[in-house]
């Protein structure tokens, strides 16, 4: 392993942190919208994950705040932020999959972003502290 990490490795980790911050903001907005207006999201019939829209709003709001905070702390090089980032990104992908009937395009985008965040944090997470 090199003493100095590559710029690519640092860039991927920084991008993961930025995606976590942006994703957290998106989840917070989606949660606030669901809490403010129960009829904004349209549910497809006969879906197995039949939660109330208000429940989804709280899930999105809380998960968004956790993702946002972990994304900010990722830039400090905190190991706990990387660990929380991976765990929350996994939860993020699961929640996005379950949320797919309400907003499929956003759900697919959230799943793709969460997979990328997991990869960047596990492959290059510690490189940002060496910068």
Short mmCIF file of C-alpha atoms in Angstrom, two decimals, residues 2 4-6 15 21 27 34-35 45 47 50 59-60 66 68-69 77 97 106 111 113-114 126:
data_model
loop_
_atom_site.label_atom_id
_atom_site.label_comp_id
_atom_site.label_asym_id
_atom_site.label_seq_id
_atom_site.Cartn_x
_atom_site.Cartn_y
_atom_site.Cartn_z
CA UNK A 2 1.30 3.44 -0.87
CA UNK A 4 0.07 8.57 -0.08
CA UNK A 5 -3.39 7.64 -1.34
CA UNK A 6 -4.33 8.46 -4.88
CA UNK A 15 -18.08 12.05 -3.46
CA UNK A 21 -25.29 14.75 2.58
CA UNK A 27 -34.87 11.97 2.49
CA UNK A 34 -45.20 12.88 3.38
CA UNK A 35 -45.93 14.33 6.81
CA UNK A 45 -52.51 -1.50 -5.23
CA UNK A 47 -48.16 -3.95 -2.39
CA UNK A 50 -48.43 -1.26 3.16
CA UNK A 59 -38.92 6.89 8.47
CA UNK A 60 -37.60 9.18 5.75
CA UNK A 66 -28.83 10.29 10.38
CA UNK A 68 -26.87 13.87 6.74
CA UNK A 69 -24.96 13.91 10.06
CA UNK A 77 -12.21 11.02 9.06
CA UNK A 97 -36.81 -0.63 -2.26
CA UNK A 106 -36.46 8.38 -6.76
CA UNK A 111 -30.70 2.50 -4.33
CA UNK A 113 -26.53 6.06 -4.67
CA UNK A 114 -26.56 3.84 -1.59
CA UNK A 126 -9.83 5.88 5.26
#
